[in-house]
PDB file of C-alpha atoms and ligand atoms in Angstrom:
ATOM      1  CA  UNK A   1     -75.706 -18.457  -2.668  1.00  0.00           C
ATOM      2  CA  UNK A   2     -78.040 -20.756  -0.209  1.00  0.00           C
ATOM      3  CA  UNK A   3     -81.379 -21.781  -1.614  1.00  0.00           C
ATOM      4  CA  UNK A   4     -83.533 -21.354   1.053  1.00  0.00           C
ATOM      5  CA  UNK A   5     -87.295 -23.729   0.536  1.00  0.00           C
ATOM      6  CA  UNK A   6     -89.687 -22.047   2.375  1.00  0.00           C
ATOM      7  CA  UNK A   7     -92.043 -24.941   3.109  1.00  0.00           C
ATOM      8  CA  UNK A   8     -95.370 -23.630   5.221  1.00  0.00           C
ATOM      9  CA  UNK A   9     -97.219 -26.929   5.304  1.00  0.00           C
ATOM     10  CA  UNK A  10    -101.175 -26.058   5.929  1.00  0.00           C
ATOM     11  CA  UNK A  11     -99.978 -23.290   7.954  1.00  0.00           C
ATOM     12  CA  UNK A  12    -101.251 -19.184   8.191  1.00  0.00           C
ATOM     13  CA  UNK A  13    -104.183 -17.976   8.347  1.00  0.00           C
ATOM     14  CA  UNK A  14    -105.824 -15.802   6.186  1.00  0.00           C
ATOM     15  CA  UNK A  15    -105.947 -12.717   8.624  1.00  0.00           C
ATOM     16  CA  UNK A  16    -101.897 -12.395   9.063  1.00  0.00           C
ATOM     17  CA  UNK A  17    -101.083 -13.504   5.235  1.00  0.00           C
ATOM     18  CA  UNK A  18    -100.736  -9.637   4.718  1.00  0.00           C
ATOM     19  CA  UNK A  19     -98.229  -8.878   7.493  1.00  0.00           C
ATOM     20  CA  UNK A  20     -96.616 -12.049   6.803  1.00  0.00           C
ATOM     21  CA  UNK A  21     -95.826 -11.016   3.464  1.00  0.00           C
ATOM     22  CA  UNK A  22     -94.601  -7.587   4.379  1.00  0.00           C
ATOM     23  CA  UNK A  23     -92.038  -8.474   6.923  1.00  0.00           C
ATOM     24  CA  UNK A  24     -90.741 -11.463   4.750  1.00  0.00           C
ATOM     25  CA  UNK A  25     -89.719  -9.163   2.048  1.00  0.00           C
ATOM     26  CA  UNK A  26     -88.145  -7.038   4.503  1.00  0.00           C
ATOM     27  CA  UNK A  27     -85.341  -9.963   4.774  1.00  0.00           C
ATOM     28  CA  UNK A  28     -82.583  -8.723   1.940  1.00  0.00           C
ATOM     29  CA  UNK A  29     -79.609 -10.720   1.368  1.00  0.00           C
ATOM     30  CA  UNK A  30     -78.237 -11.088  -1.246  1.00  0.00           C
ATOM     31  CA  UNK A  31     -76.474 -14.643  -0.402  1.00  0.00           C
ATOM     32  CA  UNK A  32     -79.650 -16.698  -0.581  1.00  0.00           C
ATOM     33  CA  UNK A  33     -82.463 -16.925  -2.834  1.00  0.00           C
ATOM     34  CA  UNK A  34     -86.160 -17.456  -1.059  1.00  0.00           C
ATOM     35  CA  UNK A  35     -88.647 -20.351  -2.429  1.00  0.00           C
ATOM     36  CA  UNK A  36     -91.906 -19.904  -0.888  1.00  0.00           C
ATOM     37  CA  UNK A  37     -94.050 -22.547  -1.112  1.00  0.00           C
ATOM     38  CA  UNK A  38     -97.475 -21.942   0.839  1.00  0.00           C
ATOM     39  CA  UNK A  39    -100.572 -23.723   0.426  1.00  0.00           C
ATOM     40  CA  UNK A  40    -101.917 -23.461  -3.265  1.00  0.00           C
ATOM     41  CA  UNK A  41    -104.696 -20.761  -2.649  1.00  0.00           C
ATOM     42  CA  UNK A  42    -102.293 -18.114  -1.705  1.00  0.00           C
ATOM     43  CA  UNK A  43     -99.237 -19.053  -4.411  1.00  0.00           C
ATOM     44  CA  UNK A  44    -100.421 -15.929  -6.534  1.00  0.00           C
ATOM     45  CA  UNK A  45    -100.355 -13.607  -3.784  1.00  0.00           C
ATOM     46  CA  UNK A  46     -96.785 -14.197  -3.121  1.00  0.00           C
ATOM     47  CA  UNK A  47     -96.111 -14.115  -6.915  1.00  0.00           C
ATOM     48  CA  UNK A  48     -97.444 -10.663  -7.334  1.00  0.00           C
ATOM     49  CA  UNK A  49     -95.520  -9.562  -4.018  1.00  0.00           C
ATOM     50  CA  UNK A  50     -92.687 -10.770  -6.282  1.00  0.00           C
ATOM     51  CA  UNK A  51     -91.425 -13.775  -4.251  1.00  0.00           C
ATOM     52  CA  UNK A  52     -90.135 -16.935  -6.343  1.00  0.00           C
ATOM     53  CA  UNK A  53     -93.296 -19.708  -5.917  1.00  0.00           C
ATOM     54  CA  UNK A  54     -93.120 -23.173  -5.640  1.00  0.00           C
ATOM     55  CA  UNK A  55     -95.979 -26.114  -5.394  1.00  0.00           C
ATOM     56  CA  UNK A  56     -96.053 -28.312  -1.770  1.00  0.00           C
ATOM     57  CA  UNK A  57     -97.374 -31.062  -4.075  1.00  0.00           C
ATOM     58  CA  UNK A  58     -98.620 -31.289  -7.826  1.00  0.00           C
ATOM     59  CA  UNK A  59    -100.621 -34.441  -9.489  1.00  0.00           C
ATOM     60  CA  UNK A  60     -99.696 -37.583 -11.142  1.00  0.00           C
ATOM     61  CA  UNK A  61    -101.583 -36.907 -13.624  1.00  0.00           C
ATOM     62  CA  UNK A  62    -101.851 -33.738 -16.870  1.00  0.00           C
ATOM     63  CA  UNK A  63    -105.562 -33.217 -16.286  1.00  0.00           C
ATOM     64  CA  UNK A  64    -108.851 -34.143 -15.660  1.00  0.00           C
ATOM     65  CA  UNK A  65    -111.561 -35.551 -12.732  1.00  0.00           C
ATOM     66  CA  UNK A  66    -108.942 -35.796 -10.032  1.00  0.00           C
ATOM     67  CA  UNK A  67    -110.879 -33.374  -7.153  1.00  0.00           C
ATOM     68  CA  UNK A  68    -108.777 -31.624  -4.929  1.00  0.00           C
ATOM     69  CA  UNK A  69    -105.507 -31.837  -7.436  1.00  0.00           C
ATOM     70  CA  UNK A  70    -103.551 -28.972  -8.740  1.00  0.00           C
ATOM     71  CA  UNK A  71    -101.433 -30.033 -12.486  1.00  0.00           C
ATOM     72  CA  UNK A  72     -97.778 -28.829 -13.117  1.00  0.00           C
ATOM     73  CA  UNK A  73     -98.953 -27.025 -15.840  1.00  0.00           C
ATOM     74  CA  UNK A  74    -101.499 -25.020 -13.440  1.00  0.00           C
ATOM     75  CA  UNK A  75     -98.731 -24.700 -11.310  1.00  0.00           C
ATOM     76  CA  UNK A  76     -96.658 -22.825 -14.462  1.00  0.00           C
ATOM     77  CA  UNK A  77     -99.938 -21.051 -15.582  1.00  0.00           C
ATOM     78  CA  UNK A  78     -99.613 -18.942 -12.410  1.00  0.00           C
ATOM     79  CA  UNK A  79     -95.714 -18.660 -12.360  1.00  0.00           C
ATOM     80  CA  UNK A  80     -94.607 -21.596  -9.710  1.00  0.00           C
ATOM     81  CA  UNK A  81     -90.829 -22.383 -10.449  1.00  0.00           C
ATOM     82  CA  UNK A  82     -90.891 -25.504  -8.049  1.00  0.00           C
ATOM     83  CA  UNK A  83     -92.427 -28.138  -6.445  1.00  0.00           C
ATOM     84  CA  UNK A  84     -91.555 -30.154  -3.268  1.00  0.00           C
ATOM     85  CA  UNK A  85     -92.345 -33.659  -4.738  1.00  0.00           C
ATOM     86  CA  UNK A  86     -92.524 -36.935  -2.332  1.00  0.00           C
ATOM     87  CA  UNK A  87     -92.217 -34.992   1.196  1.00  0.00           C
ATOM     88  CA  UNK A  88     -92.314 -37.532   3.976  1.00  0.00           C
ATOM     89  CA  UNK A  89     -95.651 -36.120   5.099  1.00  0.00           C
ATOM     90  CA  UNK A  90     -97.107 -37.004   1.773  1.00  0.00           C
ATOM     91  CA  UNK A  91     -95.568 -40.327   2.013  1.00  0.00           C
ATOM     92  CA  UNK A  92     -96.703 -41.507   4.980  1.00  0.00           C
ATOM     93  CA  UNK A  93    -100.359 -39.545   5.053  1.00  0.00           C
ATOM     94  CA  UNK A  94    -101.295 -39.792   1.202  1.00  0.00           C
ATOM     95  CA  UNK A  95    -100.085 -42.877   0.338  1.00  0.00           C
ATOM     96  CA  UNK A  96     -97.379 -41.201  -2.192  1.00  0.00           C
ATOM     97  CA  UNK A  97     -95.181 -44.030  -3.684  1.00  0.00           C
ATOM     98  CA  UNK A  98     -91.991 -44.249  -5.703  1.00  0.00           C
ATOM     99  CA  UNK A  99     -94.106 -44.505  -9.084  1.00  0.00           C
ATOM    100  CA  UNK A 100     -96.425 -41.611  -8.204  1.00  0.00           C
ATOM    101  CA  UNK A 101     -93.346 -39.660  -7.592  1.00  0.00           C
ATOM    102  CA  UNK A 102     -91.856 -40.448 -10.419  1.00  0.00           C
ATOM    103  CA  UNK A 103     -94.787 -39.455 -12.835  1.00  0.00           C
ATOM    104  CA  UNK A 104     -95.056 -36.032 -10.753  1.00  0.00           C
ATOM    105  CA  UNK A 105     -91.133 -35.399 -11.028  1.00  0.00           C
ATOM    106  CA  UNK A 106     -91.581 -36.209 -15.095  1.00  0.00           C
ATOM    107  CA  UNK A 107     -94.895 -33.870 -15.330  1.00  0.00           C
ATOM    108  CA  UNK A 108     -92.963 -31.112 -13.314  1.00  0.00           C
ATOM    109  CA  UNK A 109     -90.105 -31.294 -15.788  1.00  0.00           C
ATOM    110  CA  UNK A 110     -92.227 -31.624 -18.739  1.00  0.00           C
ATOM    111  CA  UNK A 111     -93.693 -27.986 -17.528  1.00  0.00           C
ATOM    112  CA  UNK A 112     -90.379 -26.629 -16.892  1.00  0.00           C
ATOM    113  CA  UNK A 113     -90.627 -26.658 -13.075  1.00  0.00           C
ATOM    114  CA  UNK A 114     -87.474 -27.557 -11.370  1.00  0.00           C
ATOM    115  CA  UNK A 115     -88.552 -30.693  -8.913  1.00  0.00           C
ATOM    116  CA  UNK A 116     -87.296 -30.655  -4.741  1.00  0.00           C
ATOM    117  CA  UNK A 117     -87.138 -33.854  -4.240  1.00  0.00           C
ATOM    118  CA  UNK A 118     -87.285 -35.505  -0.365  1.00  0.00           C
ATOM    119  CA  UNK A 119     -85.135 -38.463   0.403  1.00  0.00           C
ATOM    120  CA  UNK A 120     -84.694 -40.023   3.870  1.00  0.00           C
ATOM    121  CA  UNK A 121     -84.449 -42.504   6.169  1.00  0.00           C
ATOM    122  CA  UNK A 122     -86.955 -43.505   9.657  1.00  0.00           C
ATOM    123  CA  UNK A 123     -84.847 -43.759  12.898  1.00  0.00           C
ATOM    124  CA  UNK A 124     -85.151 -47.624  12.414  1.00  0.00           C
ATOM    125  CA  UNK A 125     -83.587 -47.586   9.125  1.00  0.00           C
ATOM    126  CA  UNK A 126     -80.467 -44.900  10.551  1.00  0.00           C
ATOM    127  CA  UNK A 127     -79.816 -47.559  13.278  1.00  0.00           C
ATOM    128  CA  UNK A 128     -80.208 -50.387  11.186  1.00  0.00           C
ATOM    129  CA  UNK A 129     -77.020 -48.262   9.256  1.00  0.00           C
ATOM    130  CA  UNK A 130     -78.694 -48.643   5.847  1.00  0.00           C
ATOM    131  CA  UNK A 131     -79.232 -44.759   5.469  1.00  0.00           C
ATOM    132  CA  UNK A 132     -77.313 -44.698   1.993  1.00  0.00           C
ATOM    133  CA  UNK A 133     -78.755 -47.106   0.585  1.00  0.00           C
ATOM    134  CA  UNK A 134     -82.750 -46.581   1.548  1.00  0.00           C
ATOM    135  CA  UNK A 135     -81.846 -42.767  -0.101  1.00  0.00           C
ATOM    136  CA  UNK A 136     -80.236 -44.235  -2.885  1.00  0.00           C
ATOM    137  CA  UNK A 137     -83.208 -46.036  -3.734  1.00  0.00           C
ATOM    138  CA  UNK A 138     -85.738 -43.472  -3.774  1.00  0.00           C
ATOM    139  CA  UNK A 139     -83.521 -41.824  -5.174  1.00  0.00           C
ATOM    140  CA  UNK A 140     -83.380 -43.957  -8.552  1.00  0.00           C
ATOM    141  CA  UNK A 141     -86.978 -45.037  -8.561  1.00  0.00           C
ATOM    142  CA  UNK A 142     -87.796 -41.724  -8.495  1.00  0.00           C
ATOM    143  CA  UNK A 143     -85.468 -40.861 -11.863  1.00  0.00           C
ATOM    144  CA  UNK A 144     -86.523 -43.662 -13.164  1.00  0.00           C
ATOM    145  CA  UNK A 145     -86.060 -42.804 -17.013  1.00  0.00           C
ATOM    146  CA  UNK A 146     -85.488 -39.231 -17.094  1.00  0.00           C
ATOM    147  CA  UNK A 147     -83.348 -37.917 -18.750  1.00  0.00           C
ATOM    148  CA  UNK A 148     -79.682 -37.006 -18.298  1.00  0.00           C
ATOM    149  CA  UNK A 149     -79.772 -33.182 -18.958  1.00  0.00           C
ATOM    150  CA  UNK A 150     -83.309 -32.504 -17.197  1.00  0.00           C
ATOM    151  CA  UNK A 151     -82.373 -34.653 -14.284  1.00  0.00           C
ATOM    152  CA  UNK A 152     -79.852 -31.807 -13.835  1.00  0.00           C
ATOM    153  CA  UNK A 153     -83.250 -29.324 -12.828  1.00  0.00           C
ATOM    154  CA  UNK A 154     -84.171 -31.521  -9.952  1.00  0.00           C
ATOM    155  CA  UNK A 155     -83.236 -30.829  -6.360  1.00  0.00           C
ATOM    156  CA  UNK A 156     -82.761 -33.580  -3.860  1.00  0.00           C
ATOM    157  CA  UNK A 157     -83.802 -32.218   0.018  1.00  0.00           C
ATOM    158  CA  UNK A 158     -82.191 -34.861   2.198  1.00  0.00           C
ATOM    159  CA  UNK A 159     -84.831 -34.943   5.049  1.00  0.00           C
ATOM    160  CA  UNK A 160     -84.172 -37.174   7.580  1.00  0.00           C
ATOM    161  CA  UNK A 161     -87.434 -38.507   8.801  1.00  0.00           C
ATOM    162  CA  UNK A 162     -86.800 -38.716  12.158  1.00  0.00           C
ATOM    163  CA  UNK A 163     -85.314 -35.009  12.237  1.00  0.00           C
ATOM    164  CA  UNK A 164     -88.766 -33.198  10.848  1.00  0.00           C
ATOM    165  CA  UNK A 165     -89.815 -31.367  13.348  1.00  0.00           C
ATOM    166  CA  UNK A 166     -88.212 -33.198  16.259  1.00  0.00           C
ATOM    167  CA  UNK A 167     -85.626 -30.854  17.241  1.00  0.00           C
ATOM    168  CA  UNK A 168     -82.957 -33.253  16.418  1.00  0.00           C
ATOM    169  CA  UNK A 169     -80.223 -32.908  13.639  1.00  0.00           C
ATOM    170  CA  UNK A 170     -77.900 -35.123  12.309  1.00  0.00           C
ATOM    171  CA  UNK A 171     -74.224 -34.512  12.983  1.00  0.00           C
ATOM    172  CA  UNK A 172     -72.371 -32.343  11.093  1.00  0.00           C
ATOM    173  CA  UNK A 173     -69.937 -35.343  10.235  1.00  0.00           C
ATOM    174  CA  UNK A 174     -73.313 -37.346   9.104  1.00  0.00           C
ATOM    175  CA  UNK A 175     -74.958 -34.686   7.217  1.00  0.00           C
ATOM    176  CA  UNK A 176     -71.304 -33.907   5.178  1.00  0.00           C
ATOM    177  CA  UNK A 177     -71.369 -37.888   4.293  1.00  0.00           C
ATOM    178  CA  UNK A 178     -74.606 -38.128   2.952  1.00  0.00           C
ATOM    179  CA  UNK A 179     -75.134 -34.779   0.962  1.00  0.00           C
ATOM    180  CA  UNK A 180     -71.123 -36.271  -0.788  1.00  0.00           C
ATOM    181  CA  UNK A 181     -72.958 -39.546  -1.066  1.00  0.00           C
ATOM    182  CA  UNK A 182     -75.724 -38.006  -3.179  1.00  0.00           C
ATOM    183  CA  UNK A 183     -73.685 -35.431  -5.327  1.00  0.00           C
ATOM    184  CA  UNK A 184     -71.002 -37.708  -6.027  1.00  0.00           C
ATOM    185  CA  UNK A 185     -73.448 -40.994  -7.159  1.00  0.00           C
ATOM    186  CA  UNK A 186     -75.024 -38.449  -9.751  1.00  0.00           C
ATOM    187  CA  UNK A 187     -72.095 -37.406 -10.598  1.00  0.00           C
ATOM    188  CA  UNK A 188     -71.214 -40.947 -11.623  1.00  0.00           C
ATOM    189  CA  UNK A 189     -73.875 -40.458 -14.056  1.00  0.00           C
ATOM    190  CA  UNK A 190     -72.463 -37.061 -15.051  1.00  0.00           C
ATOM    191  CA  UNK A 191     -75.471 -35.410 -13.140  1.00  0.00           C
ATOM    192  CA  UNK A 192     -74.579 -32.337 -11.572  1.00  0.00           C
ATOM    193  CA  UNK A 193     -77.401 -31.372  -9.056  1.00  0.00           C
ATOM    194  CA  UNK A 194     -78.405 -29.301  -5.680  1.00  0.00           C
ATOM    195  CA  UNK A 195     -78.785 -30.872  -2.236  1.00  0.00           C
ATOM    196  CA  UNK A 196     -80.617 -29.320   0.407  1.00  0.00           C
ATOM    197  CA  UNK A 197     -80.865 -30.562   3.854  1.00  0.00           C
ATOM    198  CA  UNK A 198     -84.356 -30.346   5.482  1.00  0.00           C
ATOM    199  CA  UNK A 199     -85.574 -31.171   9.421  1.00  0.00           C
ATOM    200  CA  UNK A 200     -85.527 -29.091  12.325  1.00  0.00           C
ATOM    201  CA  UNK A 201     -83.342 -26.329  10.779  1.00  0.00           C
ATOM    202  CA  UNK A 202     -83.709 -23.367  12.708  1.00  0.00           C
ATOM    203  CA  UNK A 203     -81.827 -19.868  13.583  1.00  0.00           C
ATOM    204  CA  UNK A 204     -80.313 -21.514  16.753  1.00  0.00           C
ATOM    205  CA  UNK A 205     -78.323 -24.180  14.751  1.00  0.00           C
ATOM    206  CA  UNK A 206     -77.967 -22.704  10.855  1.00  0.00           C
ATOM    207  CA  UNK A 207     -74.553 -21.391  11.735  1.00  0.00           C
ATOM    208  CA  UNK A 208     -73.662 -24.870  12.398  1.00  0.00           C
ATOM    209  CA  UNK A 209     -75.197 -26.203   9.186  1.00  0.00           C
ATOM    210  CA  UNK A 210     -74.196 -24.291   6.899  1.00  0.00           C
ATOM    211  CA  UNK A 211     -70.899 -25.411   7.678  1.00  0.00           C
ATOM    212  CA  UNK A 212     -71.557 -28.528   5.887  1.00  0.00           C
ATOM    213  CA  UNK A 213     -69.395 -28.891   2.247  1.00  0.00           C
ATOM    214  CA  UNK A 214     -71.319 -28.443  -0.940  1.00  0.00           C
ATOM    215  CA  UNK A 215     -74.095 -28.157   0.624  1.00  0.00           C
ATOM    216  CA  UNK A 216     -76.445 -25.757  -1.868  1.00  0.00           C
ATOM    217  CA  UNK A 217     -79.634 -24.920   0.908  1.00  0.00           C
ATOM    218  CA  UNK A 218     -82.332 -25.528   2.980  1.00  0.00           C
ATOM    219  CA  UNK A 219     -85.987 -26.777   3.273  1.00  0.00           C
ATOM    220  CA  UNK A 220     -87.320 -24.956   6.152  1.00  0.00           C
ATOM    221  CA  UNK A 221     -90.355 -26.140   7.888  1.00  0.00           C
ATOM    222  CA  UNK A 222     -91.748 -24.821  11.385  1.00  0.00           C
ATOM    223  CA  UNK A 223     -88.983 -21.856  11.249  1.00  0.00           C
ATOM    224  CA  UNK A 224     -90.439 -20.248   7.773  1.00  0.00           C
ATOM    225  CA  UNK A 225     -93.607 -19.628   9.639  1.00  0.00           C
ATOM    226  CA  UNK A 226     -91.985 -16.662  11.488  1.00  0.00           C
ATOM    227  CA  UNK A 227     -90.393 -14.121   9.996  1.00  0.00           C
ATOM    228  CA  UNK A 228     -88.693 -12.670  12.599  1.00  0.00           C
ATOM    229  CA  UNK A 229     -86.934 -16.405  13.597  1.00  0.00           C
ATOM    230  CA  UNK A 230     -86.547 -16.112   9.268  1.00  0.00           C
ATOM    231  CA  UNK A 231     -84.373 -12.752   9.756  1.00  0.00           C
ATOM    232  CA  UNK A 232     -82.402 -14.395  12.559  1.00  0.00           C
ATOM    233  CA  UNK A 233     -81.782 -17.384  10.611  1.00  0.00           C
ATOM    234  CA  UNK A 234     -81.027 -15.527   7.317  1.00  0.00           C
ATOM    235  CA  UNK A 235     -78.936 -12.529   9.218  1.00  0.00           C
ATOM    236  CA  UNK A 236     -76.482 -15.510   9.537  1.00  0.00           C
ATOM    237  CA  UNK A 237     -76.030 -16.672   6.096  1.00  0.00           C
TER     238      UNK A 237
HETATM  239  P1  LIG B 301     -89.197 -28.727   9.962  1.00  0.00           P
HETATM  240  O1  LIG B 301     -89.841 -29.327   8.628  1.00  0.00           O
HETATM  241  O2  LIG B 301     -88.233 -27.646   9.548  1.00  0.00           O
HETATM  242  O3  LIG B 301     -90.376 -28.177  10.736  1.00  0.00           O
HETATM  243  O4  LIG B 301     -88.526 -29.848  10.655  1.00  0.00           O
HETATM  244  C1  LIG B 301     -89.063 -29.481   7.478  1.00  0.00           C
HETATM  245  C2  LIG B 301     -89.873 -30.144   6.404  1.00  0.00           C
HETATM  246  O5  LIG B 301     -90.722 -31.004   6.705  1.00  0.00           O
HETATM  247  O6  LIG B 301     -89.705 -29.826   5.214  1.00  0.00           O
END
């Protein structure tokens, strides 16, 4: 079973949320399970259309003056089962650091949500050949002192940087090395968790993808947007 991370960005409009919904839970399959995470003000509406929910984002913080945040517990209130924590975009546009992600991932887990995690590496830093080890340590600063058994409910999404929305993918041979690199370092820490690759997946090159080992789903960006490239791409799963 593929996890499939439906991640819509500050995408769809109002006017087509409707018929977006409708054809999306047209797609039936029953080897992947569908994460939709849309912007916050229409999380509910997929929740009573019975779709799994998950939070782009939540705050650093429980509660309190922070305009414009939405808590882990709010997230729960309304049924959210996950939360993409330390995307790239957030990174790089919000000023999201290792620390802040850490106190989101603990919040999340303190409110039962299970954490997707984004890892990855700028072109600079693939050519430089220090991929493993800029993953590995975002990786730990971002566990910093959780513990063992709930570090088991987070989800790493290894998202290349340079591959977001870019067209270009990693090689298969690449991609295999890296998701092993991840599973097997937690392991070493008797940490069994899920890997997802994210960045530029679409239902041109899935096929390919999903021939990658061990590898337990996807974070879809620009694809999830349209359903009918979402029945393509999950038609071959
Ligand atoms: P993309 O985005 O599929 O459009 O490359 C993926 C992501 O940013 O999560």
């Amino acid at each position: 079973m593929k996890l499939l991370v439906l991640n819509h960005k500050m995408n769809i409009e109002y006017s087509v949320l409707n018929n977006y919904i409708k054809e999306l839970s047209n797609i039936k399959n029953n080897n992947i399970k569908l994460v939709v995470c849309p912007s916050d003000i229409y999380l509910l509406k997929f929740k009573e259309n019975g779709f799994t929910i998950g939070g782009q984002n939540s705050s650093f913080d429980k509660k309190g003056n922070y305009t414009g945040e939405v808590s882990a517990e709010q997230l729960k209130s309304i049924g959210a089962d996950y939360c993409i924590v330390g995307h790239s975009e957030r990174r790089k546009y919000f000023a999201e650091d290792d620390n802040t992600i850490n106190r989101k991932i603990k919040l999340l887990l303190d409110n039962d949500i299970d954490p997707i995690l984004c890892v990855g590496e700028t072109l600079e830093q693939k050519n430089a050949g220090v991929t493993k080890e800029i993953i590995m340590d975002q990786i730990a600063k971002a566990l910093d002192g959780i513990r063992k058994d709930k570090i088991e409910n987070v989800i790493i999404a290894y998202e290349p940087i340079w591959s977001i929305g870019s067209g270009m993918i990693p090689t298969i041979d690449e991609l295999q090395n890296v998701i092993l690199f991840i599973k097997d370092s937690l392991k070493k820490v008797d940490c069994n968790i899920k890997v997802l690759y994210g960045g530029s997946v679409n239902e041109e090159n899935i096929s390919y993808l999903n021939n990658i080992d061990k590898l337990d789903g996807f974070l879809l960006g620009g694809v999830s947007l349209d359903t009918k490239r979402m029945s393509k791409l999950t038609n071959k799963l």
